[in-house]
């Protein structure tokens, strides 16, 4: 009788053999040529990822694995209490609970791992990598994801900072005039002459679309052998319905890596990215020969086409939300695009780390 472990070993062997012979005999149709050992290492990330891209490129240049490199990069942002969009200090759901989403993909091994709605763990990207490395699964959610993380030695921590709690309290007070939560102006405890933001001890709210705070970090890297990996990690939409899962932990939506073609990840309104299989679409468009930037723009056009609900459209019929894509192809060319103008992404290449402008579909008005 064949044990489950023997079966897995055998099937893994068959899988690898099949992949190798397919790869050597018949490259995927339209895949860009593979240039072994001529690629300059490059990392791209969302605009909040300058440190992440620098860390990722340093790590692969020193011979580190591509996935370890990007996870090390985004861990910096996940642990930063000052970034209200990711990990520790991320804005909570409507109950005031921080729920995090993340996915990883490792190009050379074709591995993927993800966690969704995980609470109390500062670095969900590391847990997603552990799901890939230490289980037979791709996605763990909620309590199960947390229990898995604890079994792997992660610490349970309170992810709400004083600042993110205050933002949530402020939001709760302004949600409705028919409940019993009041703003400081309403209770008469506002400091005369101060703004509501100052009363709550807050800076200006940041947001992608000027309406609702949200944020994420995506980071993708290619090493000098042309191997790719990517990660996306987020606290998701602020004030979301508990249990809501965005695009970030969904393989093919918030992240996709095909080691023969390229890598892509997204930030912005996850629901729009999920419905159009966003990052997978970008990678497939690159496979058909498009540059990273053109592929990102084309995938954004699909989002515009899919946005038919009046509640999600401005008076001019365009989306009332933002989405950004960030991509690298197998040759190390990189690019990114946004629905509206004004966005930037982080790049590290040739020892230089900088922001570059995202291409866009529409000028931002006002
Ligand atoms: N994409 C994230 C989500 O929908 C949010 C963001 O990037 O701002 O959960």
CSV table of C-alpha atoms and ligand atoms in Angstrom, one decimal:
chain,number,residue,atom,x,y,z
A,1,UNK,CA,0.0,0.0,0.0
A,2,UNK,CA,1.3,3.5,-0.8
A,3,UNK,CA,1.4,5.9,2.2
A,4,UNK,CA,0.2,9.4,1.8
A,5,UNK,CA,3.7,10.7,2.2
A,6,UNK,CA,5.1,8.2,-0.5
A,7,UNK,CA,2.2,9.3,-2.8
A,8,UNK,CA,3.1,12.9,-2.3
A,9,UNK,CA,6.8,12.2,-2.9
A,10,UNK,CA,5.9,10.3,-6.1
A,11,UNK,CA,3.5,12.9,-7.4
A,12,UNK,CA,5.9,15.7,-6.6
A,13,UNK,CA,8.6,13.9,-8.6
A,14,UNK,CA,6.2,13.4,-11.5
A,15,UNK,CA,5.2,17.1,-11.3
A,16,UNK,CA,8.8,18.3,-11.3
A,17,UNK,CA,9.8,16.0,-14.1
A,18,UNK,CA,6.8,17.1,-16.2
A,19,UNK,CA,7.5,20.7,-15.6
A,20,UNK,CA,11.2,20.3,-16.6
A,21,UNK,CA,10.5,18.4,-19.8
A,22,UNK,CA,7.7,20.8,-20.8
A,23,UNK,CA,10.0,23.8,-20.1
A,24,UNK,CA,13.0,22.5,-22.1
A,25,UNK,CA,11.0,21.0,-25.0
A,26,UNK,CA,8.4,23.7,-25.5
A,27,UNK,CA,8.6,27.1,-23.9
A,28,UNK,CA,5.2,28.6,-23.1
A,29,UNK,CA,3.7,30.3,-26.1
A,30,UNK,CA,4.7,34.0,-26.3
A,31,UNK,CA,6.8,33.9,-23.1
A,32,UNK,CA,9.7,36.4,-23.3
A,33,UNK,CA,13.1,34.8,-23.9
A,34,UNK,CA,14.9,33.7,-20.8
A,35,UNK,CA,18.2,35.6,-20.3
A,36,UNK,CA,20.1,33.6,-17.7
A,37,UNK,CA,22.6,35.6,-15.8
A,38,UNK,CA,22.2,38.9,-17.6
A,39,UNK,CA,19.4,40.4,-15.6
A,40,UNK,CA,20.3,43.3,-13.3
A,41,UNK,CA,18.4,42.7,-10.0
A,42,UNK,CA,15.4,44.9,-9.7
A,43,UNK,CA,12.6,45.3,-7.1
A,44,UNK,CA,9.4,47.3,-7.4
A,45,UNK,CA,6.9,48.1,-4.8
A,46,UNK,CA,3.9,50.4,-4.0
A,47,UNK,CA,4.9,54.0,-3.1
A,48,UNK,CA,5.3,53.1,0.6
A,49,UNK,CA,8.0,50.5,-0.3
A,50,UNK,CA,11.3,52.4,-0.7
A,51,UNK,CA,12.9,50.6,2.2
A,52,UNK,CA,11.4,47.3,1.0
A,53,UNK,CA,12.8,47.5,-2.5
A,54,UNK,CA,16.2,48.5,-1.3
A,55,UNK,CA,16.2,45.6,1.2
A,56,UNK,CA,15.0,43.1,-1.4
A,57,UNK,CA,17.7,44.0,-3.9
A,58,UNK,CA,20.4,44.0,-1.3
A,59,UNK,CA,19.3,40.6,-0.2
A,60,UNK,CA,19.2,39.0,-3.7
A,61,UNK,CA,22.5,40.7,-4.6
A,62,UNK,CA,24.1,38.9,-1.6
A,63,UNK,CA,22.7,35.6,-2.9
A,64,UNK,CA,19.5,35.5,-0.8
A,65,UNK,CA,16.4,33.7,-2.0
A,66,UNK,CA,14.0,36.0,-4.0
A,67,UNK,CA,11.0,35.3,-1.7
A,68,UNK,CA,13.0,35.8,1.5
A,69,UNK,CA,14.2,39.1,0.0
A,70,UNK,CA,10.7,40.5,-0.6
A,71,UNK,CA,9.3,39.2,2.7
A,72,UNK,CA,12.3,40.8,4.6
A,73,UNK,CA,11.5,44.0,2.7
A,74,UNK,CA,7.8,44.2,3.6
A,75,UNK,CA,8.4,43.0,7.2
A,76,UNK,CA,9.8,46.5,7.8
A,77,UNK,CA,6.5,48.2,6.8
A,78,UNK,CA,4.4,45.5,8.6
A,79,UNK,CA,6.3,46.2,11.9
A,80,UNK,CA,6.1,50.0,11.4
A,81,UNK,CA,3.4,51.4,13.7
A,82,UNK,CA,3.5,54.6,11.7
A,83,UNK,CA,2.1,53.0,8.5
A,84,UNK,CA,-1.6,52.7,9.1
A,85,UNK,CA,-2.2,50.5,6.1
A,86,UNK,CA,-0.3,47.4,6.9
A,87,UNK,CA,0.4,45.0,9.8
A,88,UNK,CA,1.0,46.7,13.3
A,89,UNK,CA,-0.9,50.0,13.4
A,90,UNK,CA,-3.1,49.1,10.5
A,91,UNK,CA,-6.6,50.5,10.6
A,92,UNK,CA,-9.2,48.1,12.1
A,93,UNK,CA,-12.5,46.7,10.8
A,94,UNK,CA,-15.8,48.2,12.0
A,95,UNK,CA,-15.6,46.4,15.3
A,96,UNK,CA,-12.2,48.0,16.0
A,97,UNK,CA,-10.3,44.7,15.3
A,98,UNK,CA,-7.3,44.6,13.0
A,99,UNK,CA,-7.6,41.8,10.4
A,100,UNK,CA,-4.7,41.3,8.0
A,101,UNK,CA,-4.4,39.7,4.6
A,102,UNK,CA,-1.2,38.6,2.7
A,103,UNK,CA,0.0,36.3,-0.1
A,104,UNK,CA,3.4,35.2,-1.4
A,105,UNK,CA,4.5,33.5,-4.6
A,106,UNK,CA,8.0,32.0,-5.2
A,107,UNK,CA,8.8,31.9,-8.9
A,108,UNK,CA,11.4,29.1,-9.1
A,109,UNK,CA,9.5,26.5,-7.0
A,110,UNK,CA,6.0,27.7,-8.3
A,111,UNK,CA,5.0,27.9,-4.7
A,112,UNK,CA,2.2,30.0,-3.2
A,113,UNK,CA,1.0,30.7,0.3
A,114,UNK,CA,-1.5,33.1,1.9
A,115,UNK,CA,-3.4,34.1,5.0
A,116,UNK,CA,-6.6,36.1,5.2
A,117,UNK,CA,-8.4,37.8,8.1
A,118,UNK,CA,-5.6,36.8,10.5
A,119,UNK,CA,-5.7,38.7,13.8
A,120,UNK,CA,-2.9,39.4,16.4
A,121,UNK,CA,0.1,38.6,14.2
A,122,UNK,CA,2.3,41.5,13.1
A,123,UNK,CA,3.9,39.9,10.0
A,124,UNK,CA,1.2,38.0,8.0
A,125,UNK,CA,3.6,37.9,5.0
A,126,UNK,CA,6.0,35.6,7.0
A,127,UNK,CA,3.0,33.4,8.0
A,128,UNK,CA,1.9,33.2,4.3
A,129,UNK,CA,5.4,32.1,3.4
A,130,UNK,CA,5.2,29.4,6.2
A,131,UNK,CA,1.8,28.2,4.8
A,132,UNK,CA,3.7,27.7,1.5
A,133,UNK,CA,6.7,26.0,3.0
A,134,UNK,CA,5.2,23.9,5.8
A,135,UNK,CA,1.7,22.9,4.6
A,136,UNK,CA,0.1,21.2,1.7
A,137,UNK,CA,-2.3,24.2,1.4
A,138,UNK,CA,-2.3,27.7,-0.2
A,139,UNK,CA,-4.7,29.7,1.9
A,140,UNK,CA,-5.5,29.7,5.6
A,141,UNK,CA,-8.1,32.1,7.1
A,142,UNK,CA,-9.1,33.6,10.4
A,143,UNK,CA,-8.8,31.6,13.6
A,144,UNK,CA,-7.1,28.6,11.7
A,145,UNK,CA,-4.5,31.0,10.3
A,146,UNK,CA,-3.8,32.4,13.7
A,147,UNK,CA,-3.5,28.9,15.3
A,148,UNK,CA,-1.1,27.9,12.5
A,149,UNK,CA,1.0,31.0,13.2
A,150,UNK,CA,1.1,30.3,16.9
A,151,UNK,CA,2.2,26.7,16.2
A,152,UNK,CA,5.1,28.1,14.1
A,153,UNK,CA,6.2,30.3,17.1
A,154,UNK,CA,4.7,33.7,16.2
A,155,UNK,CA,3.7,35.9,19.1
A,156,UNK,CA,0.2,37.1,19.7
A,157,UNK,CA,0.2,40.9,19.9
A,158,UNK,CA,-2.3,43.8,20.1
A,159,UNK,CA,-2.0,45.3,16.6
A,160,UNK,CA,-4.1,48.4,17.5
A,161,UNK,CA,-1.8,51.4,18.3
A,162,UNK,CA,-3.1,54.3,20.2
A,163,UNK,CA,-3.2,56.3,17.0
A,164,UNK,CA,-5.2,53.7,15.0
A,165,UNK,CA,-7.6,53.2,17.9
A,166,UNK,CA,-8.2,57.0,18.0
A,167,UNK,CA,-8.9,57.0,14.3
A,168,UNK,CA,-11.4,54.2,14.7
A,169,UNK,CA,-13.1,56.0,17.7
A,170,UNK,CA,-13.4,59.2,15.6
A,171,UNK,CA,-14.8,57.2,12.7
A,172,UNK,CA,-17.3,55.5,14.9
A,173,UNK,CA,-18.5,58.9,16.3
A,174,UNK,CA,-19.1,60.3,12.9
A,175,UNK,CA,-20.8,57.3,11.3
A,176,UNK,CA,-24.4,58.1,12.3
A,177,UNK,CA,-26.4,60.8,14.1
A,178,UNK,CA,-28.8,58.1,15.2
A,179,UNK,CA,-26.5,56.2,17.6
A,180,UNK,CA,-25.1,57.1,21.0
A,181,UNK,CA,-21.5,57.7,20.0
A,182,UNK,CA,-20.8,61.4,19.9
A,183,UNK,CA,-18.0,63.5,18.6
A,184,UNK,CA,-16.1,65.9,20.9
A,185,UNK,CA,-17.9,68.8,19.3
A,186,UNK,CA,-21.2,67.2,20.1
A,187,UNK,CA,-20.3,66.5,23.8
A,188,UNK,CA,-18.8,70.0,24.1
A,189,UNK,CA,-15.4,68.7,25.0
A,190,UNK,CA,-13.6,69.9,21.9
A,191,UNK,CA,-10.7,72.2,22.5
A,192,UNK,CA,-11.8,75.7,21.3
A,193,UNK,CA,-10.0,76.7,18.1
A,194,UNK,CA,-8.7,73.2,17.4
A,195,UNK,CA,-9.7,71.0,14.4
A,196,UNK,CA,-11.5,67.7,14.9
A,197,UNK,CA,-8.4,65.9,13.7
A,198,UNK,CA,-6.3,67.7,16.4
A,199,UNK,CA,-8.9,66.8,19.1
A,200,UNK,CA,-8.5,63.2,18.4
A,201,UNK,CA,-4.7,63.5,18.3
A,202,UNK,CA,-4.6,62.6,14.6
A,203,UNK,CA,-2.7,63.8,11.5
A,204,UNK,CA,-4.5,64.1,8.2
A,205,UNK,CA,-6.3,61.0,7.1
A,206,UNK,CA,-4.5,59.4,4.1
A,207,UNK,CA,-6.4,57.6,1.4
A,208,UNK,CA,-6.0,56.4,-2.1
A,209,UNK,CA,-9.2,58.0,-3.3
A,210,UNK,CA,-9.8,60.8,-0.9
A,211,UNK,CA,-12.8,59.0,0.6
A,212,UNK,CA,-11.7,56.0,2.6
A,213,UNK,CA,-8.4,55.2,4.2
A,214,UNK,CA,-6.8,52.0,2.8
A,215,UNK,CA,-3.4,50.8,1.9
A,216,UNK,CA,-1.2,47.9,1.2
A,217,UNK,CA,2.4,47.1,0.3
A,218,UNK,CA,3.2,44.9,-2.7
A,219,UNK,CA,6.8,44.1,-3.5
A,220,UNK,CA,8.3,42.0,-6.4
A,221,UNK,CA,11.9,41.2,-7.2
A,222,UNK,CA,14.0,39.6,-9.9
A,223,UNK,CA,17.5,38.3,-9.3
A,224,UNK,CA,20.4,38.0,-11.7
A,225,UNK,CA,19.3,34.5,-12.7
A,226,UNK,CA,16.0,35.8,-13.8
A,227,UNK,CA,14.1,34.2,-10.8
A,228,UNK,CA,11.1,36.1,-9.5
A,229,UNK,CA,9.1,36.3,-6.3
A,230,UNK,CA,6.4,38.6,-4.9
A,231,UNK,CA,4.4,39.5,-1.8
A,232,UNK,CA,1.4,41.6,-1.0
A,233,UNK,CA,0.4,42.4,2.6
A,234,UNK,CA,-2.3,44.7,4.0
A,235,UNK,CA,-4.7,45.5,6.8
A,236,UNK,CA,-7.3,46.0,4.0
A,237,UNK,CA,-10.0,48.6,3.8
A,238,UNK,CA,-10.4,50.6,7.0
A,239,UNK,CA,-13.7,50.0,8.8
A,240,UNK,CA,-14.4,46.9,6.7
A,241,UNK,CA,-17.2,44.4,7.5
A,242,UNK,CA,-15.6,41.8,9.8
A,243,UNK,CA,-14.5,38.8,7.8
A,244,UNK,CA,-14.1,40.8,4.6
A,245,UNK,CA,-11.2,39.5,2.5
A,246,UNK,CA,-9.6,41.8,-0.1
A,247,UNK,CA,-7.5,41.0,-3.1
A,248,UNK,CA,-4.1,40.9,-1.3
A,249,UNK,CA,-4.3,37.2,-0.2
A,250,UNK,CA,-6.0,36.0,-3.4
A,251,UNK,CA,-3.5,34.4,-5.7
A,252,UNK,CA,-4.1,35.9,-9.2
A,253,UNK,CA,-5.8,39.0,-7.8
A,254,UNK,CA,-3.5,41.0,-5.5
A,255,UNK,CA,-0.4,39.0,-6.6
A,256,UNK,CA,0.7,36.8,-9.4
A,257,UNK,CA,4.2,35.4,-10.3
A,258,UNK,CA,5.0,33.2,-13.3
A,259,UNK,CA,8.7,32.6,-13.3
A,260,UNK,CA,8.7,32.3,-17.1
A,261,UNK,CA,7.0,35.6,-17.6
A,262,UNK,CA,7.0,38.1,-14.7
A,263,UNK,CA,5.4,39.3,-11.5
A,264,UNK,CA,2.7,41.7,-10.6
A,265,UNK,CA,0.8,43.0,-7.5
A,266,UNK,CA,-1.8,45.5,-6.7
A,267,UNK,CA,-3.0,48.1,-4.2
A,268,UNK,CA,-6.4,49.9,-4.1
A,269,UNK,CA,-10.0,48.7,-4.2
A,270,UNK,CA,-9.6,44.9,-3.8
A,271,UNK,CA,-13.1,44.1,-4.9
A,272,UNK,CA,-12.4,45.5,-8.4
A,273,UNK,CA,-9.1,43.6,-8.6
A,274,UNK,CA,-10.7,40.3,-7.6
A,275,UNK,CA,-13.5,40.6,-10.2
A,276,UNK,CA,-11.0,41.1,-13.0
A,277,UNK,CA,-8.3,38.6,-11.8
A,278,UNK,CA,-6.1,41.6,-11.9
A,279,UNK,CA,-2.4,40.5,-11.3
A,280,UNK,CA,-2.9,37.3,-13.3
A,281,UNK,CA,-4.3,39.4,-16.2
A,282,UNK,CA,-1.2,41.6,-16.1
A,283,UNK,CA,1.1,38.6,-16.2
A,284,UNK,CA,-0.8,37.0,-19.1
A,285,UNK,CA,-0.7,40.3,-21.0
A,286,UNK,CA,3.1,40.4,-20.5
A,287,UNK,CA,3.2,36.8,-21.7
A,288,UNK,CA,1.6,38.0,-24.9
A,289,UNK,CA,4.4,40.5,-25.4
A,290,UNK,CA,3.2,43.7,-23.7
A,291,UNK,CA,5.5,45.8,-21.6
A,292,UNK,CA,4.9,45.9,-17.9
A,293,UNK,CA,3.4,49.4,-18.0
A,294,UNK,CA,1.1,48.6,-21.0
A,295,UNK,CA,0.0,45.4,-19.4
A,296,UNK,CA,-0.9,47.3,-16.2
A,297,UNK,CA,-2.8,49.9,-18.1
A,298,UNK,CA,-4.8,47.3,-20.1
A,299,UNK,CA,-5.7,45.4,-16.9
A,300,UNK,CA,-6.9,48.7,-15.4
A,301,UNK,CA,-9.1,49.3,-18.5
A,302,UNK,CA,-10.8,46.0,-17.7
A,303,UNK,CA,-11.6,47.4,-14.3
A,304,UNK,CA,-13.2,50.5,-15.8
A,305,UNK,CA,-15.3,48.2,-18.1
A,306,UNK,CA,-16.4,46.1,-15.1
A,307,UNK,CA,-17.4,49.2,-13.1
A,308,UNK,CA,-21.0,49.5,-14.0
A,309,UNK,CA,-22.6,50.2,-10.6
A,310,UNK,CA,-23.6,53.9,-10.4
A,311,UNK,CA,-22.5,53.9,-6.7
A,312,UNK,CA,-18.9,53.2,-7.8
A,313,UNK,CA,-18.8,55.8,-10.6
A,314,UNK,CA,-18.2,59.5,-10.5
A,315,UNK,CA,-20.5,62.0,-12.3
A,316,UNK,CA,-18.3,61.5,-15.5
A,317,UNK,CA,-18.9,57.7,-15.3
A,318,UNK,CA,-15.4,56.9,-14.3
A,319,UNK,CA,-14.5,54.8,-11.2
A,320,UNK,CA,-14.8,56.6,-7.9
A,321,UNK,CA,-11.9,54.5,-6.5
A,322,UNK,CA,-8.3,53.9,-7.1
A,323,UNK,CA,-6.3,50.8,-8.2
A,324,UNK,CA,-2.6,50.5,-8.9
A,325,UNK,CA,-0.6,47.7,-10.5
A,326,UNK,CA,3.2,47.2,-10.2
A,327,UNK,CA,5.0,44.7,-12.5
A,328,UNK,CA,8.4,43.3,-13.5
A,329,UNK,CA,8.9,41.1,-16.6
A,330,UNK,CA,11.5,38.3,-17.0
A,331,UNK,CA,14.0,40.7,-18.6
A,332,UNK,CA,13.9,42.9,-15.6
A,333,UNK,CA,11.9,45.7,-17.3
A,334,UNK,CA,9.5,47.2,-14.8
A,335,UNK,CA,6.5,49.5,-14.8
A,336,UNK,CA,3.3,50.4,-13.0
A,337,UNK,CA,0.0,52.1,-13.6
A,338,UNK,CA,-2.9,53.6,-11.8
A,339,UNK,CA,-6.5,54.5,-12.8
A,340,UNK,CA,-5.8,58.2,-11.9
A,341,UNK,CA,-2.8,60.4,-12.3
A,342,UNK,CA,-0.5,61.4,-9.4
A,343,UNK,CA,0.6,58.0,-8.1
A,344,UNK,CA,4.2,56.8,-7.7
A,345,UNK,CA,5.9,53.5,-7.2
A,346,UNK,CA,9.2,52.5,-5.6
A,347,UNK,CA,12.0,51.0,-7.6
A,348,UNK,CA,15.5,49.8,-6.7
A,349,UNK,CA,17.9,49.1,-9.6
A,350,UNK,CA,21.6,49.5,-10.3
A,351,UNK,CA,22.2,50.7,-6.7
A,352,UNK,CA,19.6,53.5,-7.0
A,353,UNK,CA,16.4,53.6,-5.0
A,354,UNK,CA,13.8,56.1,-6.1
A,355,UNK,CA,10.1,56.8,-6.8
A,356,UNK,CA,8.9,56.7,-10.4
A,357,UNK,CA,5.6,58.0,-11.7
A,358,UNK,CA,2.8,55.5,-12.4
A,359,UNK,CA,1.3,55.6,-15.8
A,360,UNK,CA,-2.4,56.3,-15.7
A,361,UNK,CA,-5.7,56.2,-17.5
A,362,UNK,CA,-7.3,59.5,-16.4
A,363,UNK,CA,-6.1,62.8,-15.1
A,364,UNK,CA,-7.2,63.3,-11.5
A,365,UNK,CA,-9.5,66.3,-11.3
A,366,UNK,CA,-9.7,68.6,-8.3
B,1,LIG,N1,-6.1,46.1,-1.9
B,1,LIG,C1,-6.4,46.3,-0.4
B,1,LIG,C2,-7.7,45.6,-0.2
B,1,LIG,O1,-8.7,45.7,-0.9
B,1,LIG,C3,-6.5,47.7,0.1
B,1,LIG,C4,-5.5,48.7,-0.5
B,1,LIG,O2,-4.6,48.3,-1.2
B,1,LIG,O3,-5.6,49.8,-0.2
B,1,LIG,O4,-7.8,45.0,0.9
